[in-house]
Coordinates of C-alpha atoms in Angstrom, one line a residue:
Chain A
M5 CA -29.5 -69.5 -19.9
A6 CA -27.9 -67.7 -22.8
L7 CA -25.8 -64.5 -22.2
L8 CA -28.3 -62.4 -24.4
E9 CA -32.0 -63.3 -25.1
L10 CA -34.6 -61.6 -27.0
E11 CA -38.2 -62.8 -26.3
G12 CA -40.9 -61.8 -28.7
I13 CA -39.5 -58.2 -29.5
E14 CA -41.8 -55.9 -31.2
T15 CA -40.4 -52.5 -32.0
Y16 CA -42.3 -49.5 -33.8
Y17 CA -41.0 -46.5 -35.5
G18 CA -44.0 -44.3 -34.9
R19 CA -46.8 -46.4 -35.9
V20 CA -44.6 -48.7 -38.2
R21 CA -43.7 -52.0 -37.0
A22 CA -40.3 -52.7 -37.7
L23 CA -39.8 -55.9 -35.7
N24 CA -42.6 -58.4 -35.3
G25 CA -41.9 -60.7 -32.5
I26 CA -38.1 -61.4 -32.6
S27 CA -36.8 -64.1 -30.4
L28 CA -33.0 -64.8 -30.5
S29 CA -30.1 -65.5 -28.2
V30 CA -26.4 -65.2 -28.1
D31 CA -24.4 -67.4 -26.2
T32 CA -20.6 -67.0 -24.5
G33 CA -17.9 -67.5 -27.1
E34 CA -20.3 -67.4 -30.1
V35 CA -20.5 -65.4 -33.2
V36 CA -24.1 -65.0 -34.2
A37 CA -25.0 -63.3 -37.6
L38 CA -28.0 -61.6 -38.4
I39 CA -28.5 -61.6 -42.2
G40 CA -31.5 -60.2 -44.5
S41 CA -32.1 -57.8 -47.1
N42 CA -32.5 -54.0 -46.7
G43 CA -35.3 -53.2 -44.4
A44 CA -35.6 -56.4 -42.8
G45 CA -34.9 -55.1 -39.2
K46 CA -31.4 -56.1 -38.6
T47 CA -30.2 -52.6 -37.4
T48 CA -33.4 -52.1 -35.5
T49 CA -32.6 -55.3 -33.7
L50 CA -29.3 -54.1 -32.7
R51 CA -30.6 -50.6 -31.6
T52 CA -33.2 -52.4 -29.6
I53 CA -30.8 -54.4 -27.8
S54 CA -28.4 -51.3 -27.1
G55 CA -31.4 -49.5 -25.8
L56 CA -31.4 -46.7 -28.5
Q57 CA -34.9 -47.9 -29.6
H58 CA -37.4 -49.2 -26.9
P59 CA -39.6 -52.3 -27.8
A60 CA -43.3 -51.9 -27.4
R61 CA -43.6 -55.6 -26.2
G62 CA -41.1 -58.5 -25.4
S63 CA -38.2 -58.7 -23.1
I64 CA -34.6 -58.6 -23.2
S65 CA -32.4 -60.3 -20.8
F66 CA -28.6 -59.9 -20.6
A67 CA -26.3 -61.9 -18.2
G68 CA -29.3 -63.2 -16.3
Q69 CA -30.8 -60.0 -15.8
V70 CA -33.9 -58.2 -17.4
I71 CA -32.7 -55.0 -19.1
T72 CA -35.6 -54.1 -21.2
G73 CA -36.2 -50.8 -19.3
V74 CA -32.6 -50.0 -18.8
S75 CA -31.2 -46.9 -20.6
A76 CA -28.9 -47.1 -23.5
A77 CA -26.1 -45.5 -21.4
R78 CA -26.2 -48.0 -18.6
R79 CA -26.5 -51.0 -21.0
V80 CA -22.8 -50.3 -22.2
G81 CA -21.8 -50.3 -18.5
L82 CA -23.4 -53.7 -18.1
G83 CA -21.3 -55.0 -21.0
I84 CA -23.0 -54.3 -24.2
G85 CA -20.5 -52.7 -26.7
Q86 CA -21.5 -51.9 -30.2
S87 CA -20.1 -50.3 -33.3
P88 CA -23.2 -48.5 -34.6
E89 CA -24.7 -48.2 -37.9
G90 CA -22.7 -45.8 -40.0
R91 CA -19.7 -46.3 -37.6
R92 CA -20.6 -42.9 -35.8
L93 CA -17.2 -41.9 -34.9
F94 CA -16.4 -38.6 -33.3
G95 CA -15.1 -37.3 -36.6
R96 CA -13.5 -34.2 -35.3
M97 CA -11.6 -35.9 -32.5
S98 CA -8.5 -37.8 -32.7
V99 CA -8.2 -41.5 -32.8
L100 CA -6.9 -41.6 -29.2
D101 CA -9.8 -39.4 -28.2
N102 CA -12.2 -41.6 -29.8
L103 CA -10.8 -44.7 -28.1
V104 CA -10.8 -42.9 -24.7
L105 CA -14.5 -42.0 -25.1
G106 CA -15.0 -45.5 -25.8
S107 CA -13.7 -46.4 -22.1
Y108 CA -16.1 -43.9 -20.7
T109 CA -18.1 -46.2 -18.4
R110 CA -14.9 -47.4 -16.9
R111 CA -12.6 -46.1 -14.2
D112 CA -9.9 -48.6 -13.9
R113 CA -7.0 -46.9 -15.5
A114 CA -4.7 -49.9 -15.7
G115 CA -7.4 -51.9 -17.3
I116 CA -8.3 -49.2 -19.7
Q117 CA -4.4 -48.9 -20.8
R118 CA -4.2 -52.7 -21.2
D119 CA -7.2 -52.6 -23.6
M120 CA -5.7 -49.6 -25.4
D121 CA -2.7 -51.9 -25.8
R122 CA -4.8 -54.6 -27.0
V123 CA -6.7 -52.4 -29.6
F124 CA -3.4 -51.1 -31.0
E125 CA -2.0 -54.7 -31.1
L126 CA -5.2 -55.7 -33.1
F127 CA -4.9 -52.7 -35.4
P128 CA -1.4 -51.5 -35.7
R129 CA -2.6 -48.8 -38.2
L130 CA -4.5 -47.1 -35.4
K131 CA -1.5 -46.8 -33.3
E132 CA 0.2 -45.2 -36.0
R133 CA -2.4 -42.8 -36.6
S134 CA -3.4 -42.3 -32.8
G135 CA -3.1 -38.5 -33.1
Q136 CA -4.8 -38.0 -36.4
I137 CA -8.5 -36.7 -36.6
S138 CA -10.6 -39.6 -37.0
G139 CA -12.7 -38.0 -39.8
T140 CA -9.6 -37.9 -42.0
L141 CA -8.9 -41.7 -41.8
S142 CA -9.7 -43.9 -44.6
G143 CA -13.0 -46.0 -44.6
G144 CA -11.3 -49.0 -43.5
E145 CA -9.4 -47.3 -40.8
Q146 CA -12.5 -45.9 -39.6
Q147 CA -14.3 -49.2 -39.2
M148 CA -11.1 -50.4 -37.4
L149 CA -11.6 -47.4 -34.9
A150 CA -15.4 -48.1 -34.5
I151 CA -14.5 -51.7 -33.6
G152 CA -11.6 -50.6 -31.4
R153 CA -13.8 -47.9 -29.6
A154 CA -16.5 -50.4 -28.9
L155 CA -13.7 -53.0 -27.5
M156 CA -12.7 -50.2 -25.1
S157 CA -15.9 -50.6 -23.2
Q158 CA -14.7 -54.0 -22.1
P159 CA -18.0 -55.6 -23.5
K160 CA -19.4 -58.9 -22.7
I161 CA -20.8 -58.9 -26.0
L162 CA -19.8 -56.9 -29.1
M163 CA -22.4 -55.7 -31.6
L164 CA -21.1 -54.8 -35.0
D165 CA -23.5 -53.2 -37.4
E166 CA -22.2 -53.6 -41.2
P167 CA -18.5 -53.6 -40.3
S168 CA -17.8 -54.5 -44.1
L169 CA -19.8 -51.8 -45.5
G170 CA -18.2 -49.7 -48.2
L171 CA -14.8 -51.3 -47.8
A172 CA -12.7 -52.8 -50.7
P173 CA -12.8 -56.5 -50.7
I174 CA -9.3 -56.9 -49.4
L175 CA -10.1 -54.7 -46.5
Q176 CA -13.4 -56.8 -45.8
E177 CA -11.2 -59.8 -45.5
T178 CA -8.8 -58.1 -43.0
I179 CA -12.2 -57.0 -41.0
F180 CA -13.5 -60.5 -41.0
S181 CA -10.4 -62.0 -39.8
I182 CA -10.2 -59.5 -37.0
I183 CA -13.7 -60.4 -36.1
A184 CA -12.7 -64.2 -35.8
E185 CA -9.5 -63.0 -33.8
I186 CA -11.8 -60.9 -31.4
N187 CA -14.1 -63.8 -30.9
G188 CA -11.0 -66.0 -30.3
Q189 CA -9.9 -64.0 -27.5
G190 CA -13.2 -64.7 -25.8
T191 CA -15.7 -62.0 -26.8
P192 CA -19.0 -63.1 -28.1
I193 CA -20.1 -61.2 -31.3
L194 CA -23.4 -60.3 -32.8
L195 CA -22.8 -59.4 -36.2
V196 CA -25.2 -57.6 -38.9
E197 CA -24.3 -58.0 -42.3
Q198 CA -25.4 -57.3 -45.9
N199 CA -22.5 -59.5 -47.0
A200 CA -24.4 -62.7 -46.2
L201 CA -21.7 -65.0 -47.5
K202 CA -18.7 -63.6 -45.5
A203 CA -21.0 -63.3 -42.4
L204 CA -22.1 -67.0 -42.6
E205 CA -18.4 -68.0 -43.1
V206 CA -17.4 -66.6 -39.7
A207 CA -20.5 -67.2 -37.8
D208 CA -21.4 -70.0 -35.6
R209 CA -25.0 -69.4 -35.7
A210 CA -27.2 -67.1 -37.8
Y211 CA -30.7 -65.8 -38.1
V212 CA -32.4 -64.9 -41.4
L213 CA -34.8 -61.9 -41.1
E214 CA -37.3 -60.9 -43.4
T215 CA -39.8 -57.7 -42.8
G216 CA -39.2 -58.0 -39.0
T217 CA -39.5 -61.8 -38.5
I218 CA -37.1 -64.4 -38.1
V219 CA -37.7 -66.8 -40.9
K220 CA -34.9 -69.1 -40.7
E221 CA -32.0 -70.0 -38.1
G222 CA -29.2 -72.4 -37.9
T223 CA -25.6 -72.8 -37.9
G224 CA -23.5 -70.8 -40.4
E225 CA -22.7 -73.9 -42.1
E226 CA -26.2 -75.1 -42.5
L227 CA -27.3 -71.6 -43.8
L228 CA -24.5 -71.5 -46.4
H229 CA -25.7 -74.6 -48.0
S230 CA -29.3 -74.1 -47.5
E231 CA -31.0 -73.6 -50.9
D232 CA -33.3 -70.6 -50.3
V233 CA -30.7 -68.7 -48.3
A234 CA -28.2 -69.1 -51.2
K235 CA -31.0 -68.1 -53.7
A236 CA -32.1 -65.0 -51.8
Y237 CA -29.0 -63.6 -50.3
L238 CA -26.0 -65.2 -51.6
G239 CA -26.8 -64.6 -55.3
M240 CA -26.2 -68.1 -56.2
Chain B
M19 CA -1.6 -33.7 -36.0
I20 CA 0.2 -34.1 -32.8
R21 CA 2.1 -31.0 -33.6
L22 CA -1.0 -29.1 -34.4
R23 CA -2.2 -29.9 -30.8
N24 CA 0.9 -28.7 -29.1
V25 CA 0.9 -25.2 -31.2
T26 CA -2.9 -24.7 -29.8
R27 CA -1.6 -25.5 -26.3
D28 CA 1.4 -23.5 -26.5
R29 CA -0.5 -20.4 -28.0
N30 CA -2.9 -20.7 -25.3
Q31 CA -0.2 -20.6 -22.5
L32 CA 1.3 -17.6 -24.1
V33 CA -2.2 -15.9 -24.2
Y34 CA -2.8 -16.7 -20.5
L35 CA 0.8 -15.3 -19.7
I36 CA 0.0 -12.1 -21.6
L37 CA -3.5 -11.8 -19.8
I38 CA -2.1 -12.3 -16.6
V39 CA 0.7 -9.6 -17.2
G40 CA -1.8 -7.1 -18.5
V41 CA -4.2 -7.6 -15.5
L42 CA -1.3 -6.9 -13.4
L43 CA 0.0 -4.0 -15.2
F44 CA -3.3 -2.5 -16.0
P45 CA -3.9 -0.4 -12.9
V46 CA -0.5 1.2 -13.1
L47 CA -1.1 2.2 -17.0
A48 CA -4.7 3.3 -16.1
G49 CA -3.0 5.7 -13.6
F50 CA -0.6 6.9 -16.1
V51 CA -3.2 7.3 -18.8
S52 CA -5.5 9.2 -16.5
P53 CA -3.9 10.7 -13.6
G54 CA -7.0 12.8 -13.0
D55 CA -8.9 10.2 -11.3
S56 CA -6.0 7.8 -10.9
G57 CA -7.3 5.6 -13.6
N58 CA -10.6 5.2 -11.6
Y59 CA -12.8 5.4 -14.6
L60 CA -10.8 2.8 -16.7
L61 CA -10.5 0.4 -13.9
G62 CA -14.1 0.5 -13.6
Q63 CA -14.5 -0.2 -17.2
A64 CA -12.2 -3.1 -17.0
A65 CA -14.1 -4.4 -13.9
D66 CA -17.2 -4.2 -16.1
A67 CA -15.6 -6.0 -18.8
G68 CA -14.6 -8.6 -16.6
V69 CA -18.5 -9.3 -15.9
Y70 CA -18.7 -9.9 -19.7
V71 CA -15.5 -12.3 -19.5
L72 CA -17.3 -14.3 -16.7
L73 CA -20.5 -14.5 -18.9
A74 CA -18.7 -15.6 -22.0
I75 CA -16.8 -18.4 -20.2
G76 CA -20.1 -19.5 -18.9
L77 CA -21.9 -19.4 -22.1
N78 CA -18.9 -21.2 -23.6
V79 CA -19.5 -24.1 -21.4
V80 CA -23.0 -24.4 -23.1
V81 CA -22.4 -23.6 -26.6
G82 CA -18.7 -24.4 -27.1
F83 CA -18.2 -27.3 -24.9
A84 CA -21.6 -29.2 -25.1
G85 CA -22.6 -27.5 -28.5
L86 CA -26.1 -26.4 -27.2
L87 CA -27.2 -23.1 -28.8
D88 CA -28.6 -21.0 -25.9
L89 CA -30.1 -17.6 -27.0
G90 CA -31.5 -16.6 -23.6
Y91 CA -28.3 -16.7 -21.6
A92 CA -28.9 -13.2 -20.1
A93 CA -31.9 -14.8 -18.2
F94 CA -29.4 -16.4 -15.8
F95 CA -27.4 -13.1 -15.5
A96 CA -30.7 -11.6 -14.5
I97 CA -31.7 -14.2 -12.0
G98 CA -28.0 -13.9 -10.4
A99 CA -28.3 -10.1 -10.4
Y100 CA -31.8 -10.1 -8.8
T101 CA -30.8 -12.7 -6.4
Y102 CA -28.3 -10.2 -5.1
A103 CA -30.5 -7.2 -5.6
L104 CA -33.5 -8.9 -3.5
L105 CA -31.3 -10.2 -0.6
A106 CA -28.8 -7.3 -0.2
S107 CA -31.0 -4.2 -0.4
G108 CA -33.9 -2.3 1.4
Q109 CA -36.2 -3.6 -1.3
L110 CA -37.9 -6.6 0.4
N111 CA -38.9 -3.9 3.1
S112 CA -41.5 -2.3 0.7
S113 CA -42.5 -5.8 -0.5
P114 CA -45.2 -8.1 0.8
L115 CA -42.6 -9.3 3.2
H116 CA -42.1 -6.1 4.9
H117 CA -38.7 -7.1 6.1
A118 CA -35.3 -5.9 4.4
I119 CA -32.7 -8.4 4.0
H120 CA -29.0 -7.7 4.0
L121 CA -27.0 -10.7 3.5
P122 CA -23.3 -10.3 2.9
F123 CA -21.9 -10.0 -0.6
W124 CA -19.7 -13.1 -0.2
I125 CA -22.5 -15.4 1.0
L126 CA -24.6 -14.3 -1.9
L127 CA -22.1 -15.0 -4.3
F128 CA -22.8 -18.7 -3.5
V129 CA -26.6 -18.3 -3.0
A130 CA -26.7 -16.7 -6.5
V131 CA -24.7 -19.5 -8.1
I132 CA -27.1 -22.0 -6.5
V133 CA -30.2 -20.2 -7.5
A134 CA -29.0 -19.8 -11.2
A135 CA -27.8 -23.3 -11.5
T136 CA -31.2 -24.5 -10.3
A137 CA -32.8 -22.3 -12.8
G138 CA -30.7 -23.8 -15.4
V139 CA -31.8 -27.3 -14.4
I140 CA -35.7 -26.2 -14.3
L141 CA -35.1 -24.8 -17.8
G142 CA -32.8 -27.7 -19.0
A143 CA -34.9 -30.6 -17.7
P144 CA -37.8 -30.2 -19.9
T145 CA -36.1 -28.7 -23.0
L146 CA -32.9 -30.4 -23.5
R147 CA -34.5 -33.3 -25.3
L148 CA -35.0 -30.9 -28.0
R149 CA -32.0 -30.3 -30.5
G150 CA -30.6 -27.4 -32.4
D151 CA -32.9 -24.8 -33.6
Y152 CA -35.8 -26.0 -31.2
L153 CA -33.6 -25.7 -28.3
A154 CA -32.4 -22.4 -29.6
I155 CA -36.0 -21.1 -29.9
V156 CA -37.1 -22.4 -26.2
T157 CA -33.9 -20.6 -24.6
L158 CA -35.0 -17.5 -26.7
G159 CA -38.3 -17.7 -25.1
F160 CA -36.7 -18.1 -21.6
G161 CA -34.4 -15.1 -22.0
E162 CA -37.7 -13.1 -22.9
I163 CA -39.8 -14.5 -20.0
V164 CA -37.4 -14.0 -17.3
P165 CA -36.9 -10.1 -17.7
K166 CA -40.4 -9.5 -18.1
L167 CA -41.1 -11.7 -15.0
F168 CA -38.8 -9.3 -12.9
L169 CA -40.6 -6.5 -14.7
N170 CA -44.0 -7.6 -13.8
L171 CA -43.6 -8.7 -10.3
S172 CA -43.5 -5.1 -9.4
Q173 CA -44.6 -5.5 -5.7
W174 CA -41.2 -7.4 -5.3
T175 CA -39.0 -5.7 -7.6
S176 CA -40.3 -2.4 -8.3
G177 CA -40.8 -3.3 -11.9
V178 CA -39.4 -0.9 -14.5
N179 CA -37.7 1.3 -11.7
G180 CA -35.6 -1.7 -10.9
V181 CA -34.0 -2.3 -7.3
S182 CA -31.6 0.3 -6.4
A183 CA -29.3 1.0 -3.4
L184 CA -28.0 -2.5 -3.4
D185 CA -25.2 -3.0 -0.7
Y186 CA -21.6 -2.7 -1.7
P187 CA -19.4 -5.6 -0.7
S188 CA -17.1 -4.9 2.4
L189 CA -14.0 -6.6 3.7
P190 CA -13.0 -6.6 7.1
I191 CA -9.2 -5.4 6.2
W192 CA -8.2 -3.8 3.0
I193 CA -4.5 -2.5 2.2
E194 CA -4.4 0.8 0.5
G195 CA -1.2 1.9 -1.1
P196 CA 0.3 4.1 -3.7
W197 CA -1.4 2.3 -6.3
V198 CA -4.7 4.2 -5.5
G199 CA -3.0 7.3 -5.0
S200 CA -3.0 7.0 -1.3
S201 CA -0.1 6.1 1.3
L202 CA 0.4 2.7 2.3
S203 CA -2.2 1.9 5.1
I204 CA -4.4 -0.7 6.4
V205 CA -8.3 0.2 6.3
R206 CA -10.5 -1.6 8.7
G207 CA -14.2 -2.2 7.8
F208 CA -13.3 -1.3 4.2
S209 CA -16.2 -0.9 1.8
F210 CA -16.1 -1.2 -1.9
A211 CA -18.4 1.6 -2.6
F212 CA -17.1 3.6 -5.6
N213 CA -13.7 2.1 -5.4
S214 CA -12.9 0.9 -8.8
M215 CA -9.5 -0.6 -7.7
A216 CA -11.3 -2.9 -5.1
Y217 CA -14.0 -4.1 -7.7
Y218 CA -11.1 -4.4 -10.5
W219 CA -9.2 -7.0 -8.1
L220 CA -12.3 -8.7 -7.0
M221 CA -13.1 -9.3 -10.5
A222 CA -9.7 -10.5 -11.5
I223 CA -10.0 -13.1 -8.7
L224 CA -13.5 -14.2 -9.7
V225 CA -12.4 -14.7 -13.4
L226 CA -9.1 -16.7 -12.2
I227 CA -11.3 -19.0 -10.1
V228 CA -13.8 -19.6 -12.8
V229 CA -11.1 -20.0 -15.5
I230 CA -9.5 -22.8 -13.1
L231 CA -12.5 -24.5 -12.3
V232 CA -13.8 -24.6 -16.2
S233 CA -10.6 -25.4 -17.4
N234 CA -10.4 -28.5 -15.0
L235 CA -13.8 -29.3 -16.0
Q236 CA -12.9 -29.1 -19.6
R237 CA -10.3 -31.8 -19.2
S238 CA -12.4 -33.9 -16.8
R239 CA -14.4 -36.9 -17.7
L240 CA -17.4 -34.7 -18.0
G241 CA -15.6 -32.3 -20.4
R242 CA -14.9 -35.3 -22.7
A243 CA -18.6 -36.4 -22.5
W244 CA -19.7 -32.7 -23.5
G245 CA -17.3 -33.1 -26.6
A246 CA -19.0 -36.5 -27.5
V247 CA -22.4 -34.9 -27.1
R248 CA -21.5 -32.1 -29.2
E249 CA -20.0 -34.3 -31.8
D250 CA -22.5 -36.9 -32.0
E251 CA -25.3 -37.4 -29.5
L252 CA -26.2 -40.9 -30.7
A253 CA -22.6 -42.2 -30.8
A254 CA -22.3 -40.6 -27.2
D255 CA -25.3 -42.7 -26.1
A256 CA -23.6 -45.6 -27.6
M257 CA -20.6 -45.0 -25.5
G258 CA -22.5 -45.3 -22.5
I259 CA -22.8 -41.5 -21.7
N260 CA -25.9 -40.5 -20.2
T261 CA -26.6 -37.5 -22.5
V262 CA -29.4 -35.9 -20.7
T263 CA -27.4 -35.4 -17.4
T264 CA -24.4 -34.4 -19.4
K265 CA -26.3 -31.6 -21.1
L266 CA -28.2 -30.4 -17.9
L267 CA -24.6 -30.1 -16.2
A268 CA -23.5 -27.9 -19.0
F269 CA -26.5 -25.7 -18.7
S270 CA -26.6 -25.5 -15.1
I271 CA -22.8 -24.9 -14.9
G272 CA -23.0 -22.2 -17.4
A273 CA -25.9 -20.7 -15.6
A274 CA -24.1 -20.9 -12.3
T275 CA -21.1 -18.8 -13.9
S276 CA -23.5 -16.1 -14.9
G277 CA -25.0 -16.1 -11.7
F278 CA -21.6 -15.3 -10.4
A279 CA -21.3 -12.4 -12.9
G280 CA -24.9 -11.2 -12.0
V281 CA -24.0 -10.6 -8.2
F282 CA -21.0 -8.6 -9.0
Y283 CA -22.8 -6.6 -11.5
G284 CA -25.4 -5.8 -9.2
S285 CA -23.0 -4.8 -6.3
K286 CA -20.9 -2.6 -8.5
L287 CA -23.7 -0.8 -10.1
S288 CA -26.0 -0.7 -7.0
L289 CA -29.0 -0.8 -9.5
V290 CA -30.6 -3.7 -11.2
S291 CA -33.5 -3.2 -13.7
P292 CA -35.0 -5.5 -16.1
E293 CA -33.9 -3.7 -19.2
N294 CA -30.1 -4.6 -18.4
F295 CA -31.0 -8.3 -19.4
S296 CA -32.6 -7.9 -22.8
F297 CA -31.9 -9.9 -25.8
V298 CA -29.3 -7.9 -26.9
V299 CA -27.0 -8.8 -23.9
S300 CA -27.6 -12.7 -24.7
V301 CA -26.5 -12.0 -28.3
T302 CA -23.6 -9.8 -27.4
I303 CA -22.5 -12.8 -25.1
L304 CA -22.8 -15.3 -27.9
V305 CA -21.0 -13.0 -30.3
M306 CA -18.0 -12.8 -27.7
V307 CA -17.8 -16.6 -27.6
V308 CA -18.2 -17.2 -31.3
L309 CA -15.7 -14.5 -32.4
G310 CA -13.2 -15.2 -29.6
G311 CA -13.2 -18.9 -30.6
M312 CA -15.9 -21.3 -29.5
G313 CA -14.6 -24.0 -27.0
N314 CA -11.3 -22.4 -26.3
I315 CA -11.3 -20.6 -23.0
P316 CA -8.4 -18.1 -23.6
G317 CA -10.0 -17.5 -26.9
V318 CA -13.3 -16.6 -25.4
I319 CA -11.8 -14.3 -22.8
V320 CA -9.9 -12.4 -25.7
G321 CA -13.3 -12.3 -27.6
A322 CA -15.0 -10.9 -24.6
L323 CA -12.5 -8.4 -24.1
A324 CA -12.3 -7.3 -27.5
I325 CA -15.9 -6.8 -28.1
Y326 CA -16.4 -5.0 -24.8
Y327 CA -13.7 -2.6 -25.8
V328 CA -15.1 -2.1 -29.2
L329 CA -18.8 -1.8 -28.0
F330 CA -18.2 0.4 -24.7
N331 CA -15.1 2.2 -25.8
V332 CA -14.5 2.5 -29.4
L333 CA -18.0 2.9 -30.6
T334 CA -19.0 5.2 -27.4
N335 CA -16.1 7.6 -28.3
L336 CA -16.4 7.5 -32.0
P337 CA -18.8 10.4 -32.7
A338 CA -16.6 12.6 -30.4
N339 CA -13.4 11.4 -32.1
A340 CA -14.7 11.6 -35.4
K341 CA -15.7 15.3 -34.8
G342 CA -12.3 16.0 -33.4
I343 CA -10.3 14.2 -36.5
A344 CA -12.4 16.1 -38.9
N345 CA -11.8 19.5 -37.2
A346 CA -7.8 18.5 -37.2
V347 CA -7.5 17.5 -40.9
G348 CA -9.4 20.7 -42.0
L349 CA -12.6 19.1 -42.6
G350 CA -14.3 21.1 -39.9
F351 CA -17.5 22.1 -42.3
L352 CA -18.5 18.3 -41.9
N353 CA -19.2 19.0 -38.2
R354 CA -21.9 21.8 -39.3
P355 CA -25.3 20.7 -39.9
A356 CA -25.9 21.1 -43.6
A357 CA -28.8 21.4 -46.0
G358 CA -30.2 18.1 -47.1
G359 CA -30.6 17.0 -43.5
W360 CA -27.0 16.5 -42.9
P361 CA -26.8 16.5 -39.0
G362 CA -23.1 17.1 -38.5
L363 CA -20.5 14.4 -38.5
E364 CA -20.9 13.7 -34.8
Q365 CA -24.7 13.0 -34.8
E366 CA -24.2 11.0 -38.1
V367 CA -21.7 8.7 -36.7
Q368 CA -23.8 8.4 -33.6
R369 CA -26.6 7.1 -35.7
L370 CA -24.4 4.9 -37.7
N371 CA -22.9 3.3 -34.4
F372 CA -24.5 0.0 -34.8
L373 CA -24.1 -0.2 -38.4
I374 CA -20.3 0.1 -37.7
F375 CA -20.4 -2.5 -35.0
G376 CA -22.1 -4.9 -37.4
L377 CA -19.4 -4.0 -40.2
I378 CA -16.5 -4.8 -37.4
L379 CA -18.3 -8.2 -36.7
I380 CA -18.8 -9.2 -40.2
S381 CA -15.1 -8.2 -41.1
I382 CA -13.7 -10.3 -38.2
M383 CA -15.9 -13.3 -39.2
L384 CA -14.7 -13.0 -43.0
L385 CA -11.0 -12.6 -41.7
R386 CA -10.9 -15.3 -39.1
P387 CA -14.0 -17.7 -39.4
Q388 CA -12.8 -19.9 -36.9
G389 CA -12.5 -17.0 -34.1
L390 CA -9.6 -15.0 -32.8
L391 CA -8.3 -18.0 -30.9
P392 CA -10.0 -21.2 -32.1
S393 CA -10.1 -24.6 -30.3
R394 CA -8.5 -27.2 -32.2
V395 CA -11.7 -28.9 -33.1
R396 CA -13.1 -25.7 -34.6
K397 CA -9.8 -25.3 -36.5
E398 CA -9.9 -28.8 -37.9
E399 CA -13.4 -28.3 -39.1
L400 CA -12.9 -25.1 -40.8
E401 CA -9.5 -26.0 -42.5
K402 CA -9.9 -29.6 -43.6
G403 CA -13.9 -29.4 -43.7
V404 CA -14.1 -32.3 -41.7
A405 CA -17.7 -32.5 -40.2
E406 CA -19.9 -35.7 -39.3

């Protein structure tokens, strides 16, 4: 059984159906990408998994436990960490305070310190700026902080929503190589991206969403070379 | 940036030091300034100011720490005061209960805290899902309902007449000395009645306890959660913070503090009536918090003292002072009523009192929009324009 499994998820915003029976899974060690155009339901899928949005139908199970009815706050404790859409940093707090809040659900001081060191090792920039107010960081640094903050909850799965959004190409490269590095250290990643090409390069597997439905799935490699994906999302 | 934080911290320590020295020296100074009553009146005023300090610290938890706008905070103050009034007076004798209850002040401090905190939870549980303006409106309604309730439950509360002849706190032993104008002696079975000095020290101790408790909360895990909820509720959710519980705790801790204040207030005045808890009280406390420096405890204390001083000292004495000054500088004719409806300077200043108060508030906000002693976060926001 996979680490994270969605079965026939239907999510509504009011009366508008955003997700139309999504089933997907993420296994230990994987990087899984969700790609698709604007409004396809990528972010809604993440919000449903993290509990910020509740599905009308379907079930979510995580680490062998059904979590469909579990609150968003408790899901973090269970090991679902995320960097939400738009980063949502605590803009008036320092970098350090943001990271400390990331570890809110934990009480093991030594472990928190270890993870703090690990985040600073991944993002040396954050260490230099640990006292700086996070709202004054550059876009790339803010993204690093959002990922670092998510890592502080010691996630069993890390969900990233558009980590490359609004970043210069060179910074996008950095972010994607860090995603690969985090995955290499053993954390499975569910990645939502507009930049389909980059996402498919780094992903083991990927799902293609269209208007709330999964229309295609396969390994990153397969989708990268599939003709209709190339046409629709890679601009080739 | 780290430097900035230390500046804030050092400044706060300095302010605390000044406040502590001030509190210790005040009785002596008051005795010097008005030897006639050995400073009794001033000490009483200081103790009353302490009530507002407590209220401001409590509201600061709700508004400053958790970022929830509460416009009906006086309701919890009323609940605390009425808890004391009903359980420490002859009042319930004339109620359907037909039996007076006289519980000691010290026990009622805790009872009122629990009652007010419970009221906070009862109000908060259904309403804290609301945000910003909507929450403000609901709390506004609550602030109106509670005094009305005490007004209309007249068989229990004597309605508009209020509850009077409340018990005074007492102590088994109190040490008198030269500082109250008597020789050093130990008084047994000491009652606080009309002894401003006793109330003054009681208030100083209450404020000290509350400041220590609330400062610790601010630095605790809960304090961090409040900060996160204030900054971005969705992000707080995504960090695993139970936002509803976090906000409820802010509400009930704020309410508990004002319950404390209410008991003290009732016991000192020995009279509690519904009109003491009007909307103006809620607004005054909010002004103290905002002007003092939202989220920063020493700032809020200074704000409360400053506004209290302006409201109950400067403004109340202003008409008489204006008259005196006019006479002294040879403008005595201003004091006589004149044609054209001029009522005389004293009357005129009396009429303009709240206009002057408004002007003072506006000038402070123009000169120090971040408050007198802002918290680091507020300062950051205003100076660098960093928001969401």
